[in-house]
Amino acid sequence: MKKQAGSWIDLFEHPGLDQFTAVSRIFDAFEVLLYVADMKTHELLFLNGYGQQLWGSNAVGQLCYKVLQRGQNGPCPFCTNHRLVENRHGCSPVMWEFQNTVNHRWFLCVDKGIPWVDGRLVRMEVAIDITERKAREQFHEQYVGLISHDLRNPLSSISYSASVLRALLEKDDVSQGAKFVDMILRSSRRMTGMIDDLIETTRLESAQIQLHKSLFDLSELASGVLENLDADASRRVRLAADGAAPVLADAGRVERVLDNLIGNALQYSSDDAPVTVLIGTHENETVVTVTDHGVGIPEDALPKLFQRFSRVTTDPTIKGLGLGLYNSRLIVEAHGGRIWAQSELGAGSTFAFALPIARDQRDQESNRDLRQDAGGAASRRGCQTVFEPVNPKR
């Protein structure tokens, strides 16, 4: 076998390189945590390169419970030292999982009592970062809870309404059946929306999403979203576009983002409160803002808005899984864009997202046509050409 420079094959043959240093270099190459600590004094005797990246290069010589954990003034209550020794000799390794109190990451730990260079028995731990695996497990558990609880409500409503409708039909009292048919349809649409959100979240998080990009005018797409609203909701929404807003994106998924933001603005404000949608360009981005005059959002809740299953409202009449804004963030970020929100309690909220403007030569040629088309369309809609981006800075 041919030796390669710097490979582990020739480490022991390198003049002046002792065995301990050679082994240390091997351990430093592993992207797992490996440390050795004295079982009696808890002094760190060795910490590999990966561990030093997490806890610093000066950790060796310090007490393990003070370096590797937070808020410990003595040995950790979960320490496995007592399980690593039997008749003064090392016994079978102990495997366990733990969320670190310093960086809050999950590790699969394997502990073993081994003899040190001076003959004493020490603790060696190899820890593999399993944070992503734990997040997936938690996500699946939450899915089960959501499916068993939130999806059961519309199913119960469908079952009840269908039973009543059947009884009415048996009595030939058809006139009373219309409202129960409406209940079935509303519950079915709600359940379909929840299932769509769950499927979309799974695809986005598993990187299985395929973006079918095309060049289109974002203001035209927004007009289509408004046309799909019912008459009462449509009258409340004012669309203002500052000329053409060309983007190269997946129109179907961007439409979901618009539909979610506009739908939320209508849902979280009174029936007569206006909602304003502004679309325009700022620097190298096409920016969309959706502003309502609803109840507003507490300041401490703003950072959590775009997290999975986040629901700020405590109103039991407002249903949902808390995936709409989370999916919107994933869609926008998949396009290289960004999304944010501003709000004040009692004064309403503004949600905004920005997508890169289409820039290549082919896009620019198409953009000229889009501007001509969009200019005429904007005139037909009576849109105002006023645009002031909300918090455009990154």
mmCIF file of C-alpha atoms in Angstrom:
data_model
loop_
_atom_site.group_PDB
_atom_site.id
_atom_site.type_symbol
_atom_site.label_atom_id
_atom_site.label_comp_id
_atom_site.label_asym_id
_atom_site.label_seq_id
_atom_site.Cartn_x
_atom_site.Cartn_y
_atom_site.Cartn_z
ATOM 1 C CA MET A 1 0.000 0.000 0.000
ATOM 2 C CA LYS A 2 1.355 3.379 -0.981
ATOM 3 C CA LYS A 3 1.771 5.831 1.902
ATOM 4 C CA GLN A 4 0.282 9.292 1.659
ATOM 5 C CA ALA A 5 1.787 12.307 3.375
ATOM 6 C CA GLY A 6 0.040 13.043 6.655
ATOM 7 C CA SER A 7 -1.893 9.785 6.694
ATOM 8 C CA TRP A 8 -2.149 7.705 9.858
ATOM 9 C CA ILE A 9 -0.073 4.924 8.221
ATOM 10 C CA ASP A 10 3.263 6.635 8.735
ATOM 11 C CA LEU A 11 2.563 8.488 11.994
ATOM 12 C CA PHE A 12 4.399 5.986 14.168
ATOM 13 C CA GLU A 13 7.375 5.938 11.830
ATOM 14 C CA HIS A 14 7.867 9.722 11.940
ATOM 15 C CA PRO A 15 11.092 10.509 13.812
ATOM 16 C CA GLY A 16 10.556 12.447 17.034
ATOM 17 C CA LEU A 17 6.829 11.721 17.112
ATOM 18 C CA ASP A 18 5.956 9.716 20.202
ATOM 19 C CA GLN A 19 3.122 7.212 20.326
ATOM 20 C CA PHE A 20 0.838 9.383 22.466
ATOM 21 C CA THR A 21 1.093 12.292 20.020
ATOM 22 C CA ALA A 22 0.458 9.964 17.103
ATOM 23 C CA VAL A 23 -2.702 8.558 18.695
ATOM 24 C CA SER A 24 -3.818 12.084 19.648
ATOM 25 C CA ARG A 25 -3.587 13.138 16.026
ATOM 26 C CA ILE A 26 -5.735 10.214 15.010
ATOM 27 C CA PHE A 27 -8.373 11.145 17.602
ATOM 28 C CA ASP A 28 -8.225 14.792 16.486
ATOM 29 C CA ALA A 29 -9.233 13.704 13.001
ATOM 30 C CA PHE A 30 -12.527 12.242 14.282
ATOM 31 C CA GLU A 31 -15.593 14.496 14.233
ATOM 32 C CA VAL A 32 -16.731 13.036 17.534
ATOM 33 C CA LEU A 33 -16.038 14.159 21.078
ATOM 34 C CA LEU A 34 -13.429 12.123 22.944
ATOM 35 C CA TYR A 35 -12.102 12.972 26.379
ATOM 36 C CA VAL A 36 -10.367 11.295 29.299
ATOM 37 C CA ALA A 37 -10.879 12.343 32.936
ATOM 38 C CA ASP A 38 -9.559 11.184 36.290
ATOM 39 C CA MET A 39 -12.305 9.282 38.113
ATOM 40 C CA LYS A 40 -11.362 10.601 41.557
ATOM 41 C CA THR A 41 -10.337 14.224 40.922
ATOM 42 C CA HIS A 42 -12.436 14.711 37.740
ATOM 43 C CA GLU A 43 -9.497 16.459 36.096
ATOM 44 C CA LEU A 44 -9.571 16.466 32.303
ATOM 45 C CA LEU A 45 -6.488 14.589 31.099
ATOM 46 C CA PHE A 46 -7.198 14.633 27.379
ATOM 47 C CA LEU A 47 -9.644 16.371 25.033
ATOM 48 C CA ASN A 48 -9.498 15.796 21.283
ATOM 49 C CA GLY A 49 -9.620 18.505 18.634
ATOM 50 C CA TYR A 50 -13.398 18.283 18.150
ATOM 51 C CA GLY A 51 -13.912 18.744 21.897
ATOM 52 C CA GLN A 52 -11.558 21.730 21.931
ATOM 53 C CA GLN A 53 -13.632 23.364 19.204
ATOM 54 C CA LEU A 54 -16.669 23.081 21.486
ATOM 55 C CA TRP A 55 -15.122 23.861 24.891
ATOM 56 C CA GLY A 56 -11.808 25.601 24.201
ATOM 57 C CA SER A 57 -8.177 24.608 23.874
ATOM 58 C CA ASN A 58 -7.363 25.311 27.555
ATOM 59 C CA ALA A 59 -9.828 22.770 28.961
ATOM 60 C CA VAL A 60 -7.236 20.076 29.759
ATOM 61 C CA GLY A 61 -6.201 20.307 33.403
ATOM 62 C CA GLN A 62 -9.548 21.722 34.514
ATOM 63 C CA LEU A 63 -12.417 19.863 36.176
ATOM 64 C CA CYS A 64 -14.630 18.086 33.671
ATOM 65 C CA TYR A 65 -17.917 19.052 35.318
ATOM 66 C CA LYS A 66 -16.998 22.742 35.208
ATOM 67 C CA VAL A 67 -15.867 22.708 31.576
ATOM 68 C CA LEU A 68 -18.261 20.285 29.906
ATOM 69 C CA GLN A 69 -21.401 21.260 31.836
ATOM 70 C CA ARG A 70 -22.992 24.449 33.100
ATOM 71 C CA GLY A 71 -23.878 25.375 36.667
ATOM 72 C CA GLN A 72 -22.069 22.424 38.285
ATOM 73 C CA ASN A 73 -20.167 23.054 41.533
ATOM 74 C CA GLY A 74 -19.453 19.381 42.031
ATOM 75 C CA PRO A 75 -19.541 16.054 40.166
ATOM 76 C CA CYS A 76 -22.554 15.725 37.880
ATOM 77 C CA PRO A 77 -25.441 13.709 39.371
ATOM 78 C CA PHE A 78 -25.632 11.742 36.108
ATOM 79 C CA CYS A 79 -21.924 10.837 36.115
ATOM 80 C CA THR A 80 -21.373 7.167 35.195
ATOM 81 C CA ASN A 81 -18.028 6.694 36.992
ATOM 82 C CA HIS A 82 -19.496 4.308 39.560
ATOM 83 C CA ARG A 83 -20.730 2.062 36.739
ATOM 84 C CA LEU A 84 -17.340 1.841 35.022
ATOM 85 C CA VAL A 85 -15.421 0.045 37.775
ATOM 86 C CA GLU A 86 -15.811 -3.482 39.113
ATOM 87 C CA ASN A 87 -13.299 -4.970 41.556
ATOM 88 C CA ARG A 88 -10.940 -2.068 40.779
ATOM 89 C CA HIS A 89 -10.930 -2.928 37.105
ATOM 90 C CA GLY A 90 -12.759 -1.512 34.144
ATOM 91 C CA CYS A 91 -15.979 -3.286 33.185
ATOM 92 C CA SER A 92 -18.354 -3.191 30.247
ATOM 93 C CA PRO A 93 -18.896 0.193 28.589
ATOM 94 C CA VAL A 94 -21.945 2.272 29.460
ATOM 95 C CA MET A 95 -24.009 3.788 26.640
ATOM 96 C CA TRP A 96 -26.401 6.651 27.259
ATOM 97 C CA GLU A 97 -27.917 9.776 25.662
ATOM 98 C CA PHE A 98 -27.691 13.263 27.093
ATOM 99 C CA GLN A 99 -28.434 16.870 26.138
ATOM 100 C CA ASN A 100 -25.417 18.987 27.006
ATOM 101 C CA THR A 101 -26.154 21.910 29.314
ATOM 102 C CA VAL A 102 -23.630 24.247 27.639
ATOM 103 C CA ASN A 103 -24.484 24.014 23.926
ATOM 104 C CA HIS A 104 -27.832 22.181 24.322
ATOM 105 C CA ARG A 105 -26.857 19.598 21.708
ATOM 106 C CA TRP A 106 -27.714 15.915 22.101
ATOM 107 C CA PHE A 107 -24.954 13.302 22.320
ATOM 108 C CA LEU A 108 -24.843 9.517 22.262
ATOM 109 C CA CYS A 109 -22.188 8.752 24.888
ATOM 110 C CA VAL A 110 -20.119 5.609 25.331
ATOM 111 C CA ASP A 111 -18.134 5.547 28.609
ATOM 112 C CA LYS A 112 -15.406 3.087 29.477
ATOM 113 C CA GLY A 113 -12.946 2.693 32.346
ATOM 114 C CA ILE A 114 -9.418 2.292 30.906
ATOM 115 C CA PRO A 115 -5.890 2.195 32.403
ATOM 116 C CA TRP A 116 -3.987 5.463 31.925
ATOM 117 C CA VAL A 117 -0.275 5.767 31.081
ATOM 118 C CA ASP A 118 0.622 5.863 34.785
ATOM 119 C CA GLY A 119 -1.499 2.798 35.633
ATOM 120 C CA ARG A 120 -4.503 4.519 37.249
ATOM 121 C CA LEU A 121 -8.020 3.780 36.043
ATOM 122 C CA VAL A 122 -9.567 6.705 34.191
ATOM 123 C CA ARG A 123 -12.804 7.472 32.434
ATOM 124 C CA MET A 124 -12.856 7.671 28.635
ATOM 125 C CA GLU A 125 -15.945 8.981 26.889
ATOM 126 C CA VAL A 126 -16.706 8.975 23.182
ATOM 127 C CA ALA A 127 -19.722 11.139 22.340
ATOM 128 C CA ILE A 128 -21.424 11.370 18.938
ATOM 129 C CA ASP A 129 -23.606 14.387 18.116
ATOM 130 C CA ILE A 130 -27.155 13.105 17.503
ATOM 131 C CA THR A 131 -28.970 16.452 17.680
ATOM 132 C CA GLU A 132 -30.452 16.149 14.199
ATOM 133 C CA ARG A 133 -31.675 12.627 14.913
ATOM 134 C CA LYS A 134 -33.340 13.746 18.159
ATOM 135 C CA ALA A 135 -35.000 16.646 16.335
ATOM 136 C CA ARG A 136 -36.446 14.216 13.781
ATOM 137 C CA GLU A 137 -37.688 11.934 16.547
ATOM 138 C CA GLN A 138 -39.323 14.839 18.344
ATOM 139 C CA PHE A 139 -40.855 16.026 15.090
ATOM 140 C CA HIS A 140 -42.361 12.590 14.453
ATOM 141 C CA GLU A 141 -43.760 12.480 17.984
ATOM 142 C CA GLN A 142 -45.323 15.898 17.467
ATOM 143 C CA TYR A 143 -46.772 14.710 14.173
ATOM 144 C CA VAL A 144 -48.491 11.811 15.918
ATOM 145 C CA GLY A 145 -49.930 14.192 18.512
ATOM 146 C CA LEU A 146 -51.147 16.611 15.862
ATOM 147 C CA ILE A 147 -52.735 13.931 13.733
ATOM 148 C CA SER A 148 -54.490 12.345 16.719
ATOM 149 C CA HIS A 149 -55.736 15.680 18.111
ATOM 150 C CA ASP A 150 -56.058 18.455 15.525
ATOM 151 C CA LEU A 151 -57.160 16.283 12.634
ATOM 152 C CA ARG A 152 -59.642 14.438 14.838
ATOM 153 C CA ASN A 153 -61.690 17.619 15.428
ATOM 154 C CA PRO A 154 -62.762 18.177 11.798
ATOM 155 C CA LEU A 155 -63.268 14.435 11.371
ATOM 156 C CA SER A 156 -65.617 14.439 14.380
ATOM 157 C CA SER A 157 -67.486 17.391 12.888
ATOM 158 C CA ILE A 158 -67.820 15.577 9.557
ATOM 159 C CA SER A 159 -69.049 12.426 11.274
ATOM 160 C CA TYR A 160 -71.623 14.318 13.374
ATOM 161 C CA SER A 161 -72.902 16.409 10.453
ATOM 162 C CA ALA A 162 -73.187 13.353 8.213
ATOM 163 C CA SER A 163 -75.185 11.501 10.897
ATOM 164 C CA VAL A 164 -77.623 14.405 11.299
ATOM 165 C CA LEU A 165 -77.898 14.796 7.532
ATOM 166 C CA ARG A 166 -78.705 11.102 7.150
ATOM 167 C CA ALA A 167 -81.427 11.354 9.780
ATOM 168 C CA LEU A 168 -82.954 14.376 8.012
ATOM 169 C CA LEU A 169 -82.878 12.625 4.663
ATOM 170 C CA GLU A 170 -84.598 9.592 6.188
ATOM 171 C CA LYS A 171 -87.349 11.957 7.378
ATOM 172 C CA ASP A 172 -87.400 13.714 3.977
ATOM 173 C CA ASP A 173 -86.654 16.998 5.777
ATOM 174 C CA VAL A 174 -84.222 18.085 3.040
ATOM 175 C CA SER A 175 -84.635 21.818 3.759
ATOM 176 C CA GLN A 176 -82.653 21.524 6.996
ATOM 177 C CA GLY A 177 -79.805 19.599 5.407
ATOM 178 C CA ALA A 178 -78.015 22.483 3.697
ATOM 179 C CA LYS A 179 -76.321 23.819 6.824
ATOM 180 C CA PHE A 180 -74.953 20.394 7.695
ATOM 181 C CA VAL A 181 -73.605 19.985 4.171
ATOM 182 C CA ASP A 182 -71.822 23.336 4.660
ATOM 183 C CA MET A 183 -70.340 22.095 7.938
ATOM 184 C CA ILE A 184 -69.041 18.959 6.203
ATOM 185 C CA LEU A 185 -67.483 21.011 3.410
ATOM 186 C CA ARG A 186 -65.832 23.468 5.828
ATOM 187 C CA SER A 187 -64.410 20.668 7.966
ATOM 188 C CA SER A 188 -63.195 18.812 4.887
ATOM 189 C CA ARG A 189 -61.410 21.914 3.560
ATOM 190 C CA ARG A 190 -59.858 22.537 6.954
ATOM 191 C CA MET A 191 -58.612 18.966 7.229
ATOM 192 C CA THR A 192 -57.275 19.055 3.659
ATOM 193 C CA GLY A 193 -55.359 22.237 4.485
ATOM 194 C CA MET A 194 -53.825 20.627 7.576
ATOM 195 C CA ILE A 195 -52.763 17.552 5.614
ATOM 196 C CA ASP A 196 -51.256 19.757 2.888
ATOM 197 C CA ASP A 197 -49.281 21.668 5.523
ATOM 198 C CA LEU A 198 -47.980 18.453 7.075
ATOM 199 C CA ILE A 199 -46.923 17.037 3.712
ATOM 200 C CA GLU A 200 -45.275 20.307 2.667
ATOM 201 C CA THR A 201 -43.374 20.518 5.953
ATOM 202 C CA THR A 202 -42.076 16.974 5.535
ATOM 203 C CA ARG A 203 -40.867 17.693 2.013
ATOM 204 C CA LEU A 204 -39.239 20.996 2.919
ATOM 205 C CA GLU A 205 -37.436 19.610 5.961
ATOM 206 C CA SER A 206 -36.225 16.464 4.246
ATOM 207 C CA ALA A 207 -34.711 18.456 1.357
ATOM 208 C CA GLN A 208 -37.002 16.561 -1.052
ATOM 209 C CA ILE A 209 -38.483 19.779 -2.368
ATOM 210 C CA GLN A 210 -38.067 20.433 -6.086
ATOM 211 C CA LEU A 211 -38.492 24.059 -7.089
ATOM 212 C CA HIS A 212 -40.101 24.445 -10.516
ATOM 213 C CA LYS A 213 -38.824 27.930 -11.265
ATOM 214 C CA SER A 214 -40.143 30.242 -13.940
ATOM 215 C CA LEU A 215 -40.002 33.976 -14.553
ATOM 216 C CA PHE A 216 -43.155 35.795 -13.450
ATOM 217 C CA ASP A 217 -44.406 39.083 -12.048
ATOM 218 C CA LEU A 218 -45.043 38.823 -8.312
ATOM 219 C CA SER A 219 -47.693 41.559 -8.423
ATOM 220 C CA GLU A 220 -49.660 39.536 -10.990
ATOM 221 C CA LEU A 221 -49.421 36.473 -8.753
ATOM 222 C CA ALA A 222 -50.716 38.496 -5.797
ATOM 223 C CA SER A 223 -53.681 39.671 -7.890
ATOM 224 C CA GLY A 224 -54.562 36.049 -8.536
ATOM 225 C CA VAL A 225 -54.473 35.283 -4.813
ATOM 226 C CA LEU A 226 -56.909 38.151 -4.138
ATOM 227 C CA GLU A 227 -59.269 36.964 -6.888
ATOM 228 C CA ASN A 228 -59.612 33.631 -5.056
ATOM 229 C CA LEU A 229 -60.832 35.340 -1.856
ATOM 230 C CA ASP A 230 -64.520 35.533 -1.093
ATOM 231 C CA ALA A 231 -66.267 38.848 -1.793
ATOM 232 C CA ASP A 232 -66.162 40.155 1.806
ATOM 233 C CA ALA A 233 -62.457 39.396 2.267
ATOM 234 C CA SER A 234 -61.527 40.762 -1.165
ATOM 235 C CA ARG A 235 -63.122 44.141 -0.381
ATOM 236 C CA ARG A 236 -60.862 44.509 2.672
ATOM 237 C CA VAL A 237 -57.556 44.013 0.828
ATOM 238 C CA ARG A 238 -55.755 46.875 -0.943
ATOM 239 C CA LEU A 239 -52.967 45.893 -3.354
ATOM 240 C CA ALA A 240 -50.347 48.488 -4.274
ATOM 241 C CA ALA A 241 -47.614 47.575 -6.761
ATOM 242 C CA ASP A 242 -44.642 49.721 -7.716
ATOM 243 C CA GLY A 243 -44.468 48.624 -11.336
ATOM 244 C CA ALA A 244 -43.320 45.146 -12.315
ATOM 245 C CA ALA A 245 -41.821 42.824 -9.690
ATOM 246 C CA PRO A 246 -39.975 40.134 -11.678
ATOM 247 C CA VAL A 247 -38.705 37.028 -9.899
ATOM 248 C CA LEU A 248 -37.389 33.655 -11.003
ATOM 249 C CA ALA A 249 -39.130 31.301 -8.572
ATOM 250 C CA ASP A 250 -41.571 28.459 -8.032
ATOM 251 C CA ALA A 251 -44.865 30.298 -8.580
ATOM 252 C CA GLY A 252 -46.976 27.642 -6.860
ATOM 253 C CA ARG A 253 -44.994 27.775 -3.644
ATOM 254 C CA VAL A 254 -44.640 31.560 -3.590
ATOM 255 C CA GLU A 255 -48.427 31.673 -4.014
ATOM 256 C CA ARG A 256 -48.713 29.554 -0.843
ATOM 257 C CA VAL A 257 -46.618 32.135 1.017
ATOM 258 C CA LEU A 258 -48.806 35.009 -0.208
ATOM 259 C CA ASP A 259 -51.987 33.086 0.565
ATOM 260 C CA ASN A 260 -50.758 32.329 4.079
ATOM 261 C CA LEU A 261 -49.693 35.900 4.928
ATOM 262 C CA ILE A 262 -52.839 37.494 3.491
ATOM 263 C CA GLY A 263 -55.056 34.842 5.081
ATOM 264 C CA ASN A 264 -53.450 35.419 8.488
ATOM 265 C CA ALA A 265 -53.871 39.194 8.174
ATOM 266 C CA LEU A 266 -57.585 38.755 7.462
ATOM 267 C CA GLN A 267 -58.051 36.168 10.214
ATOM 268 C CA TYR A 268 -56.283 38.085 12.984
ATOM 269 C CA SER A 269 -58.082 41.411 12.428
ATOM 270 C CA SER A 270 -61.710 42.476 12.697
ATOM 271 C CA ASP A 271 -64.144 41.879 9.846
ATOM 272 C CA ASP A 272 -64.085 45.533 8.749
ATOM 273 C CA ALA A 273 -60.336 46.205 9.227
ATOM 274 C CA PRO A 274 -58.350 46.835 6.012
ATOM 275 C CA VAL A 275 -55.319 44.799 4.928
ATOM 276 C CA THR A 276 -52.639 46.388 2.731
ATOM 277 C CA VAL A 277 -50.348 44.432 0.402
ATOM 278 C CA LEU A 278 -47.378 46.398 -0.989
ATOM 279 C CA ILE A 279 -45.099 44.975 -3.688
ATOM 280 C CA GLY A 280 -42.011 46.643 -5.094
ATOM 281 C CA THR A 281 -38.252 46.443 -5.516
ATOM 282 C CA HIS A 282 -35.524 47.523 -3.117
ATOM 283 C CA GLU A 283 -31.889 47.245 -4.186
ATOM 284 C CA ASN A 284 -31.530 43.675 -5.544
ATOM 285 C CA GLU A 285 -34.751 42.297 -4.090
ATOM 286 C CA THR A 286 -38.441 42.166 -4.788
ATOM 287 C CA VAL A 287 -40.171 42.878 -1.471
ATOM 288 C CA VAL A 288 -43.727 42.061 -0.398
ATOM 289 C CA THR A 289 -45.279 43.468 2.784
ATOM 290 C CA VAL A 290 -48.674 42.521 4.227
ATOM 291 C CA THR A 291 -49.998 44.885 6.903
ATOM 292 C CA ASP A 292 -53.085 44.450 9.061
ATOM 293 C CA HIS A 293 -54.679 46.493 11.844
ATOM 294 C CA GLY A 294 -55.402 43.567 14.122
ATOM 295 C CA VAL A 295 -54.590 42.708 17.715
ATOM 296 C CA GLY A 296 -50.816 42.688 17.215
ATOM 297 C CA ILE A 297 -48.191 40.308 18.555
ATOM 298 C CA PRO A 298 -46.230 40.557 21.840
ATOM 299 C CA GLU A 299 -42.585 41.528 21.273
ATOM 300 C CA ASP A 300 -41.242 38.431 23.036
ATOM 301 C CA ALA A 301 -43.253 36.203 20.671
ATOM 302 C CA LEU A 302 -41.839 37.673 17.450
ATOM 303 C CA PRO A 303 -38.648 35.517 17.375
ATOM 304 C CA LYS A 304 -40.794 32.359 17.606
ATOM 305 C CA LEU A 305 -43.230 33.204 14.825
ATOM 306 C CA PHE A 306 -41.470 31.268 12.086
ATOM 307 C CA GLN A 307 -40.681 28.193 14.160
ATOM 308 C CA ARG A 308 -42.394 24.855 13.704
ATOM 309 C CA PHE A 309 -45.822 24.543 15.423
ATOM 310 C CA SER A 310 -45.642 28.133 16.676
ATOM 311 C CA ARG A 311 -49.044 29.632 17.436
ATOM 312 C CA VAL A 312 -49.195 32.984 19.194
ATOM 313 C CA THR A 313 -52.962 33.261 19.586
ATOM 314 C CA THR A 314 -54.800 31.809 22.555
ATOM 315 C CA ASP A 315 -58.173 32.293 20.832
ATOM 316 C CA PRO A 316 -59.758 28.803 20.664
ATOM 317 C CA THR A 317 -61.871 29.837 17.651
ATOM 318 C CA ILE A 318 -58.758 30.289 15.479
ATOM 319 C CA LYS A 319 -57.717 26.834 14.302
ATOM 320 C CA GLY A 320 -54.477 25.629 12.771
ATOM 321 C CA LEU A 321 -51.364 23.525 13.234
ATOM 322 C CA GLY A 322 -48.900 26.395 13.480
ATOM 323 C CA LEU A 323 -47.095 25.324 10.299
ATOM 324 C CA GLY A 324 -48.121 28.101 7.890
ATOM 325 C CA LEU A 325 -45.445 30.645 8.789
ATOM 326 C CA TYR A 326 -42.860 27.906 9.308
ATOM 327 C CA ASN A 327 -43.472 26.536 5.821
ATOM 328 C CA SER A 328 -43.439 30.071 4.422
ATOM 329 C CA ARG A 329 -39.987 30.625 5.915
ATOM 330 C CA LEU A 330 -38.664 27.358 4.469
ATOM 331 C CA ILE A 331 -40.056 28.203 1.014
ATOM 332 C CA VAL A 332 -38.616 31.726 1.011
ATOM 333 C CA GLU A 333 -35.224 30.539 2.254
ATOM 334 C CA ALA A 334 -35.175 27.767 -0.379
ATOM 335 C CA HIS A 335 -35.325 30.576 -2.953
ATOM 336 C CA GLY A 336 -32.424 32.440 -1.343
ATOM 337 C CA GLY A 337 -34.765 35.011 0.188
ATOM 338 C CA ARG A 338 -35.661 36.158 3.690
ATOM 339 C CA ILE A 339 -38.830 36.704 5.728
ATOM 340 C CA TRP A 340 -39.519 38.813 8.819
ATOM 341 C CA ALA A 341 -42.253 40.471 10.876
ATOM 342 C CA GLN A 342 -42.904 43.637 12.865
ATOM 343 C CA SER A 343 -45.788 44.151 15.256
ATOM 344 C CA GLU A 344 -47.175 46.242 18.075
ATOM 345 C CA LEU A 345 -49.865 45.126 20.471
ATOM 346 C CA GLY A 346 -53.152 46.774 19.628
ATOM 347 C CA ALA A 347 -51.768 48.400 16.474
ATOM 348 C CA GLY A 348 -51.481 45.486 14.054
ATOM 349 C CA SER A 349 -48.674 43.604 12.331
ATOM 350 C CA THR A 350 -46.588 43.703 9.168
ATOM 351 C CA PHE A 351 -45.213 40.530 7.620
ATOM 352 C CA ALA A 352 -42.729 40.805 4.782
ATOM 353 C CA PHE A 353 -40.591 38.637 2.555
ATOM 354 C CA ALA A 354 -37.982 39.397 -0.084
ATOM 355 C CA LEU A 355 -36.833 37.369 -3.082
ATOM 356 C CA PRO A 356 -33.834 38.048 -5.330
ATOM 357 C CA ILE A 357 -34.660 39.925 -8.527
ATOM 358 C CA ALA A 358 -34.111 37.868 -11.684
ATOM 359 C CA ARG A 359 -30.819 39.142 -13.095
ATOM 360 C CA ASP A 360 -29.419 37.093 -15.983
ATOM 361 C CA GLN A 361 -29.597 38.303 -19.581
ATOM 362 C CA ARG A 362 -32.524 36.113 -20.551
ATOM 363 C CA ASP A 363 -34.454 37.292 -17.506
ATOM 364 C CA GLN A 364 -33.761 40.944 -18.210
ATOM 365 C CA GLU A 365 -35.081 40.581 -21.769
ATOM 366 C CA SER A 366 -38.241 38.991 -20.408
ATOM 367 C CA ASN A 367 -38.467 41.664 -17.695
ATOM 368 C CA ARG A 368 -38.992 44.385 -20.291
ATOM 369 C CA ASP A 369 -42.064 42.515 -21.539
ATOM 370 C CA LEU A 370 -43.216 41.964 -17.965
ATOM 371 C CA ARG A 371 -42.957 45.679 -17.177
ATOM 372 C CA GLN A 372 -45.107 46.557 -20.192
ATOM 373 C CA ASP A 373 -47.695 43.920 -19.288
ATOM 374 C CA ALA A 374 -47.645 44.742 -15.572
ATOM 375 C CA GLY A 375 -47.960 48.484 -16.235
ATOM 376 C CA GLY A 376 -51.175 47.937 -18.120
ATOM 377 C CA ALA A 377 -52.432 45.419 -15.563
ATOM 378 C CA ALA A 378 -51.705 47.811 -12.705
ATOM 379 C CA SER A 379 -53.686 50.519 -14.466
ATOM 380 C CA ARG A 380 -56.590 48.160 -14.934
ATOM 381 C CA ARG A 381 -56.519 47.277 -11.210
ATOM 382 C CA GLY A 382 -56.197 50.907 -10.186
ATOM 383 C CA CYS A 383 -53.139 50.059 -8.090
ATOM 384 C CA GLN A 384 -51.192 52.873 -6.517
ATOM 385 C CA THR A 385 -47.482 53.073 -7.257
ATOM 386 C CA VAL A 386 -46.394 53.782 -3.707
ATOM 387 C CA PHE A 387 -43.846 51.517 -2.043
ATOM 388 C CA GLU A 388 -41.870 51.925 1.139
ATOM 389 C CA PRO A 389 -40.043 48.736 2.207
ATOM 390 C CA VAL A 390 -40.422 47.758 5.842
ATOM 391 C CA ASN A 391 -37.083 47.074 7.541
ATOM 392 C CA PRO A 392 -35.177 46.393 4.303
ATOM 393 C CA LYS A 393 -31.829 45.955 6.050
ATOM 394 C CA ARG A 394 -30.554 42.435 6.566
#
